[in-house]
Amino acid sequence: ILPNSYEEKIKELVKYLLNKGYGIASGGATGTDAFALNAILHFGQCPRGIIFSAWKHIAQFPAIAKNQIKRFIDEGGKVSWGFVPFNACRNAVVAGLLGRNIKLASEVAGLVAFLHGESRGTTFTISQAAKRKLSIAAFLCGANAALPNLPQGHWVALQQQKWKGAYKIVYS
């Protein structure tokens, strides 16, 4: 999970993207997703957000996220519901999470990822976005974070000082 120290950076990035006319998509998880949803709520921009859920119902989200997601929905945010049923086995949950990530990558214009430690789900989502040749920016957050190797292109550092530690994919 991304440390709380990144919440302000994500809020600044959400504000930047909203001001540029973009919507904000999320996987509805903790860490980066929760920080992005907090920012959308803070700016009163829920109708410009969407959560791609692996779950069939709000009750299946982690307890820490339920109130935030309920408020997001109540304030006009959209949810693309998944297919994982209550009390699903581990394999069904993993399949649902991967399916959510594929759907997210297939329905957005670009991707911003925050890599912290080993993040297989985030890396998978980046690879799905790269297959579609989407614009991708990735922030390295912490000593163990690494950019995934992608056969479609290579990473270059963003030059803007305010996005220090960020990279973008350049396709071959």
PDB file of C-alpha atoms in Angstrom:
ATOM      1  CA  ILE A   1       0.000   0.000   0.000  1.00  0.00           C
ATOM      2  CA  LEU A   2       1.263   3.422  -0.919  1.00  0.00           C
ATOM      3  CA  PRO A   3       2.310   5.442   2.171  1.00  0.00           C
ATOM      4  CA  ASN A   4       0.147   8.377   3.279  1.00  0.00           C
ATOM      5  CA  SER A   5       3.027  10.730   2.447  1.00  0.00           C
ATOM      6  CA  TYR A   6       2.006  10.450  -1.242  1.00  0.00           C
ATOM      7  CA  GLU A   7      -1.576  11.598  -0.718  1.00  0.00           C
ATOM      8  CA  GLU A   8      -0.818  15.284  -1.349  1.00  0.00           C
ATOM      9  CA  LYS A   9       1.097  14.495  -4.567  1.00  0.00           C
ATOM     10  CA  ILE A  10      -1.846  12.435  -5.839  1.00  0.00           C
ATOM     11  CA  LYS A  11      -4.278  15.222  -4.905  1.00  0.00           C
ATOM     12  CA  GLU A  12      -2.125  17.692  -6.883  1.00  0.00           C
ATOM     13  CA  LEU A  13      -2.035  15.296  -9.854  1.00  0.00           C
ATOM     14  CA  VAL A  14      -5.817  14.745  -9.775  1.00  0.00           C
ATOM     15  CA  LYS A  15      -6.353  18.520  -9.725  1.00  0.00           C
ATOM     16  CA  TYR A  16      -3.959  18.913 -12.673  1.00  0.00           C
ATOM     17  CA  LEU A  17      -5.749  16.210 -14.698  1.00  0.00           C
ATOM     18  CA  LEU A  18      -9.222  17.551 -13.883  1.00  0.00           C
ATOM     19  CA  ASN A  19      -8.118  21.053 -14.920  1.00  0.00           C
ATOM     20  CA  LYS A  20      -6.883  19.589 -18.229  1.00  0.00           C
ATOM     21  CA  GLY A  21     -10.369  18.135 -18.827  1.00  0.00           C
ATOM     22  CA  TYR A  22      -9.653  14.506 -17.978  1.00  0.00           C
ATOM     23  CA  GLY A  23     -11.793  12.170 -15.908  1.00  0.00           C
ATOM     24  CA  ILE A  24     -10.330  10.019 -13.159  1.00  0.00           C
ATOM     25  CA  ALA A  25     -10.571   6.211 -13.155  1.00  0.00           C
ATOM     26  CA  SER A  26      -9.748   4.043 -10.155  1.00  0.00           C
ATOM     27  CA  GLY A  27      -9.674   0.407  -9.168  1.00  0.00           C
ATOM     28  CA  GLY A  28     -11.406   1.255  -5.899  1.00  0.00           C
ATOM     29  CA  ALA A  29      -8.619  -0.179  -3.772  1.00  0.00           C
ATOM     30  CA  THR A  30      -6.661   1.326  -0.889  1.00  0.00           C
ATOM     31  CA  GLY A  31      -3.517   3.431  -1.265  1.00  0.00           C
ATOM     32  CA  THR A  32      -3.340   5.288  -4.586  1.00  0.00           C
ATOM     33  CA  ASP A  33      -6.979   4.552  -5.442  1.00  0.00           C
ATOM     34  CA  ALA A  34      -8.193   5.842  -2.073  1.00  0.00           C
ATOM     35  CA  PHE A  35      -6.048   8.985  -2.361  1.00  0.00           C
ATOM     36  CA  ALA A  36      -7.413   9.686  -5.857  1.00  0.00           C
ATOM     37  CA  LEU A  37     -11.004   9.199  -4.664  1.00  0.00           C
ATOM     38  CA  ASN A  38     -10.367  11.513  -1.704  1.00  0.00           C
ATOM     39  CA  ALA A  39      -9.143  14.147  -4.163  1.00  0.00           C
ATOM     40  CA  ILE A  40     -12.183  13.761  -6.436  1.00  0.00           C
ATOM     41  CA  LEU A  41     -14.435  14.095  -3.388  1.00  0.00           C
ATOM     42  CA  HIS A  42     -12.463  17.114  -2.148  1.00  0.00           C
ATOM     43  CA  PHE A  43     -12.800  18.893  -5.498  1.00  0.00           C
ATOM     44  CA  GLY A  44     -16.495  17.994  -5.830  1.00  0.00           C
ATOM     45  CA  GLN A  45     -15.842  16.225  -9.138  1.00  0.00           C
ATOM     46  CA  CYS A  46     -17.375  12.762  -8.548  1.00  0.00           C
ATOM     47  CA  PRO A  47     -19.351  12.824 -11.842  1.00  0.00           C
ATOM     48  CA  ARG A  48     -15.949  12.923 -13.617  1.00  0.00           C
ATOM     49  CA  GLY A  49     -14.797   9.746 -11.896  1.00  0.00           C
ATOM     50  CA  ILE A  50     -15.331   6.034 -12.356  1.00  0.00           C
ATOM     51  CA  ILE A  51     -14.370   3.054 -10.247  1.00  0.00           C
ATOM     52  CA  PHE A  52     -13.675  -0.210 -12.023  1.00  0.00           C
ATOM     53  CA  SER A  53     -14.722  -2.802  -9.476  1.00  0.00           C
ATOM     54  CA  ALA A  54     -13.952  -6.494  -9.356  1.00  0.00           C
ATOM     55  CA  TRP A  55     -16.917  -6.888  -7.006  1.00  0.00           C
ATOM     56  CA  LYS A  56     -20.662  -7.165  -7.603  1.00  0.00           C
ATOM     57  CA  HIS A  57     -21.621  -4.999  -4.618  1.00  0.00           C
ATOM     58  CA  ILE A  58     -20.253  -2.192  -2.458  1.00  0.00           C
ATOM     59  CA  ALA A  59     -20.339  -4.496   0.595  1.00  0.00           C
ATOM     60  CA  GLN A  60     -17.435  -6.471  -0.896  1.00  0.00           C
ATOM     61  CA  PHE A  61     -14.981  -3.559  -0.868  1.00  0.00           C
ATOM     62  CA  PRO A  62     -12.482  -3.401   2.005  1.00  0.00           C
ATOM     63  CA  ALA A  63     -14.119  -1.964   5.135  1.00  0.00           C
ATOM     64  CA  ILE A  64     -11.746   1.001   5.079  1.00  0.00           C
ATOM     65  CA  ALA A  65     -12.952   1.989   1.578  1.00  0.00           C
ATOM     66  CA  LYS A  66     -16.733   1.435   1.821  1.00  0.00           C
ATOM     67  CA  ASN A  67     -17.750   4.835   3.235  1.00  0.00           C
ATOM     68  CA  GLN A  68     -15.585   6.684   0.741  1.00  0.00           C
ATOM     69  CA  ILE A  69     -16.984   4.688  -2.190  1.00  0.00           C
ATOM     70  CA  LYS A  70     -20.561   5.105  -0.969  1.00  0.00           C
ATOM     71  CA  ARG A  71     -20.064   8.873  -0.761  1.00  0.00           C
ATOM     72  CA  PHE A  72     -18.467   8.877  -4.236  1.00  0.00           C
ATOM     73  CA  ILE A  73     -21.534   7.100  -5.664  1.00  0.00           C
ATOM     74  CA  ASP A  74     -23.949   9.337  -3.735  1.00  0.00           C
ATOM     75  CA  GLU A  75     -22.210  12.399  -5.218  1.00  0.00           C
ATOM     76  CA  GLY A  76     -22.560  11.197  -8.811  1.00  0.00           C
ATOM     77  CA  GLY A  77     -19.523   8.959  -9.291  1.00  0.00           C
ATOM     78  CA  LYS A  78     -19.914   5.946 -11.544  1.00  0.00           C
ATOM     79  CA  VAL A  79     -19.004   2.318 -10.857  1.00  0.00           C
ATOM     80  CA  SER A  80     -18.374  -0.342 -13.465  1.00  0.00           C
ATOM     81  CA  TRP A  81     -19.322  -3.406 -11.414  1.00  0.00           C
ATOM     82  CA  GLY A  82     -17.440  -6.679 -11.701  1.00  0.00           C
ATOM     83  CA  PHE A  83     -18.520 -10.279 -11.432  1.00  0.00           C
ATOM     84  CA  VAL A  84     -16.829 -11.616  -8.261  1.00  0.00           C
ATOM     85  CA  PRO A  85     -19.567 -12.987  -5.976  1.00  0.00           C
ATOM     86  CA  PHE A  86     -19.664 -12.847  -2.178  1.00  0.00           C
ATOM     87  CA  ASN A  87     -17.466 -15.491  -0.495  1.00  0.00           C
ATOM     88  CA  ALA A  88     -15.639 -16.295  -3.734  1.00  0.00           C
ATOM     89  CA  CYS A  89     -12.601 -18.555  -3.653  1.00  0.00           C
ATOM     90  CA  ARG A  90      -9.149 -17.033  -4.037  1.00  0.00           C
ATOM     91  CA  ASN A  91      -8.905 -18.005  -7.734  1.00  0.00           C
ATOM     92  CA  ALA A  92     -12.198 -16.253  -8.521  1.00  0.00           C
ATOM     93  CA  VAL A  93     -11.054 -13.124  -6.660  1.00  0.00           C
ATOM     94  CA  VAL A  94      -7.716 -13.051  -8.518  1.00  0.00           C
ATOM     95  CA  ALA A  95      -9.504 -13.547 -11.849  1.00  0.00           C
ATOM     96  CA  GLY A  96     -11.922 -10.755 -10.951  1.00  0.00           C
ATOM     97  CA  LEU A  97      -9.125  -8.361 -10.038  1.00  0.00           C
ATOM     98  CA  LEU A  98      -7.239  -9.114 -13.256  1.00  0.00           C
ATOM     99  CA  GLY A  99     -10.469  -8.707 -15.231  1.00  0.00           C
ATOM    100  CA  ARG A 100     -11.054  -5.347 -13.554  1.00  0.00           C
ATOM    101  CA  ASN A 101      -7.547  -4.217 -14.542  1.00  0.00           C
ATOM    102  CA  ILE A 102      -8.044  -5.329 -18.155  1.00  0.00           C
ATOM    103  CA  LYS A 103     -11.368  -3.489 -18.333  1.00  0.00           C
ATOM    104  CA  LEU A 104      -9.856  -0.345 -16.809  1.00  0.00           C
ATOM    105  CA  ALA A 105      -6.973  -0.368 -19.319  1.00  0.00           C
ATOM    106  CA  SER A 106      -9.390  -0.915 -22.208  1.00  0.00           C
ATOM    107  CA  GLU A 107     -11.674   2.008 -21.308  1.00  0.00           C
ATOM    108  CA  VAL A 108      -9.306   4.843 -20.406  1.00  0.00           C
ATOM    109  CA  ALA A 109      -7.310   7.302 -22.516  1.00  0.00           C
ATOM    110  CA  GLY A 110      -4.153   7.058 -20.406  1.00  0.00           C
ATOM    111  CA  LEU A 111      -2.760   5.661 -17.193  1.00  0.00           C
ATOM    112  CA  VAL A 112      -0.895   7.136 -14.239  1.00  0.00           C
ATOM    113  CA  ALA A 113       0.585   4.556 -11.895  1.00  0.00           C
ATOM    114  CA  PHE A 114       2.340   4.802  -8.553  1.00  0.00           C
ATOM    115  CA  LEU A 115       4.742   1.904  -8.071  1.00  0.00           C
ATOM    116  CA  HIS A 116       5.581   1.047  -4.488  1.00  0.00           C
ATOM    117  CA  GLY A 117       7.386  -2.160  -3.666  1.00  0.00           C
ATOM    118  CA  GLU A 118       6.254  -5.254  -5.530  1.00  0.00           C
ATOM    119  CA  SER A 119       3.007  -4.289  -7.187  1.00  0.00           C
ATOM    120  CA  ARG A 120       1.979  -7.090  -9.530  1.00  0.00           C
ATOM    121  CA  GLY A 121      -1.535  -5.707 -10.072  1.00  0.00           C
ATOM    122  CA  THR A 122      -0.235  -2.285 -11.027  1.00  0.00           C
ATOM    123  CA  THR A 123       2.435  -3.814 -13.250  1.00  0.00           C
ATOM    124  CA  PHE A 124      -0.223  -5.965 -14.945  1.00  0.00           C
ATOM    125  CA  THR A 125      -2.405  -2.895 -15.557  1.00  0.00           C
ATOM    126  CA  ILE A 126       0.582  -1.025 -17.023  1.00  0.00           C
ATOM    127  CA  SER A 127       1.275  -3.945 -19.377  1.00  0.00           C
ATOM    128  CA  GLN A 128      -2.372  -3.975 -20.494  1.00  0.00           C
ATOM    129  CA  ALA A 129      -2.258  -0.224 -21.161  1.00  0.00           C
ATOM    130  CA  ALA A 130       1.024  -0.615 -23.074  1.00  0.00           C
ATOM    131  CA  LYS A 131      -0.542  -3.259 -25.332  1.00  0.00           C
ATOM    132  CA  ARG A 132      -3.044  -0.557 -26.347  1.00  0.00           C
ATOM    133  CA  LYS A 133      -0.216   2.011 -26.647  1.00  0.00           C
ATOM    134  CA  LEU A 134      -1.887   4.355 -24.169  1.00  0.00           C
ATOM    135  CA  SER A 135      -0.060   7.300 -22.658  1.00  0.00           C
ATOM    136  CA  ILE A 136       1.445   5.979 -19.430  1.00  0.00           C
ATOM    137  CA  ALA A 137       3.182   7.846 -16.637  1.00  0.00           C
ATOM    138  CA  ALA A 138       4.649   5.998 -13.680  1.00  0.00           C
ATOM    139  CA  PHE A 139       5.944   7.350 -10.391  1.00  0.00           C
ATOM    140  CA  LEU A 140       8.562   5.372  -8.487  1.00  0.00           C
ATOM    141  CA  CYS A 141       7.647   5.507  -4.811  1.00  0.00           C
ATOM    142  CA  GLY A 142      10.237   4.002  -2.530  1.00  0.00           C
ATOM    143  CA  ALA A 143      13.531   2.182  -2.758  1.00  0.00           C
ATOM    144  CA  ASN A 144      12.071  -1.133  -3.953  1.00  0.00           C
ATOM    145  CA  ALA A 145       9.955   0.344  -6.758  1.00  0.00           C
ATOM    146  CA  ALA A 146      10.937  -0.519 -10.310  1.00  0.00           C
ATOM    147  CA  LEU A 147       9.584   0.260 -13.748  1.00  0.00           C
ATOM    148  CA  PRO A 148       8.353  -2.832 -15.583  1.00  0.00           C
ATOM    149  CA  ASN A 149      10.127  -3.912 -18.743  1.00  0.00           C
ATOM    150  CA  LEU A 150       7.738  -3.506 -21.648  1.00  0.00           C
ATOM    151  CA  PRO A 151       8.412  -4.926 -25.111  1.00  0.00           C
ATOM    152  CA  GLN A 152       6.388  -2.104 -26.686  1.00  0.00           C
ATOM    153  CA  GLY A 153       8.767   0.696 -25.677  1.00  0.00           C
ATOM    154  CA  HIS A 154      11.072   2.219 -23.095  1.00  0.00           C
ATOM    155  CA  TRP A 155      10.774   4.593 -20.156  1.00  0.00           C
ATOM    156  CA  VAL A 156      12.095   8.162 -20.080  1.00  0.00           C
ATOM    157  CA  ALA A 157      12.155  10.514 -17.113  1.00  0.00           C
ATOM    158  CA  LEU A 158       9.667  13.392 -17.145  1.00  0.00           C
ATOM    159  CA  GLN A 159      11.539  16.670 -17.150  1.00  0.00           C
ATOM    160  CA  GLN A 160       9.012  18.770 -15.227  1.00  0.00           C
ATOM    161  CA  GLN A 161      10.374  19.474 -11.744  1.00  0.00           C
ATOM    162  CA  LYS A 162       6.959  19.130 -10.101  1.00  0.00           C
ATOM    163  CA  TRP A 163       6.692  15.532 -11.402  1.00  0.00           C
ATOM    164  CA  LYS A 164      10.092  14.487 -10.071  1.00  0.00           C
ATOM    165  CA  GLY A 165      10.415  10.711  -9.927  1.00  0.00           C
ATOM    166  CA  ALA A 166       7.982  10.199 -12.810  1.00  0.00           C
ATOM    167  CA  TYR A 167       8.577   8.438 -16.099  1.00  0.00           C
ATOM    168  CA  LYS A 168       6.617   8.073 -19.307  1.00  0.00           C
ATOM    169  CA  ILE A 169       6.593   5.302 -21.844  1.00  0.00           C
ATOM    170  CA  VAL A 170       7.911   6.011 -25.319  1.00  0.00           C
ATOM    171  CA  TYR A 171       6.728   3.434 -27.821  1.00  0.00           C
ATOM    172  CA  SER A 172       9.087   1.858 -30.350  1.00  0.00           C
TER     173      SER A 172
END
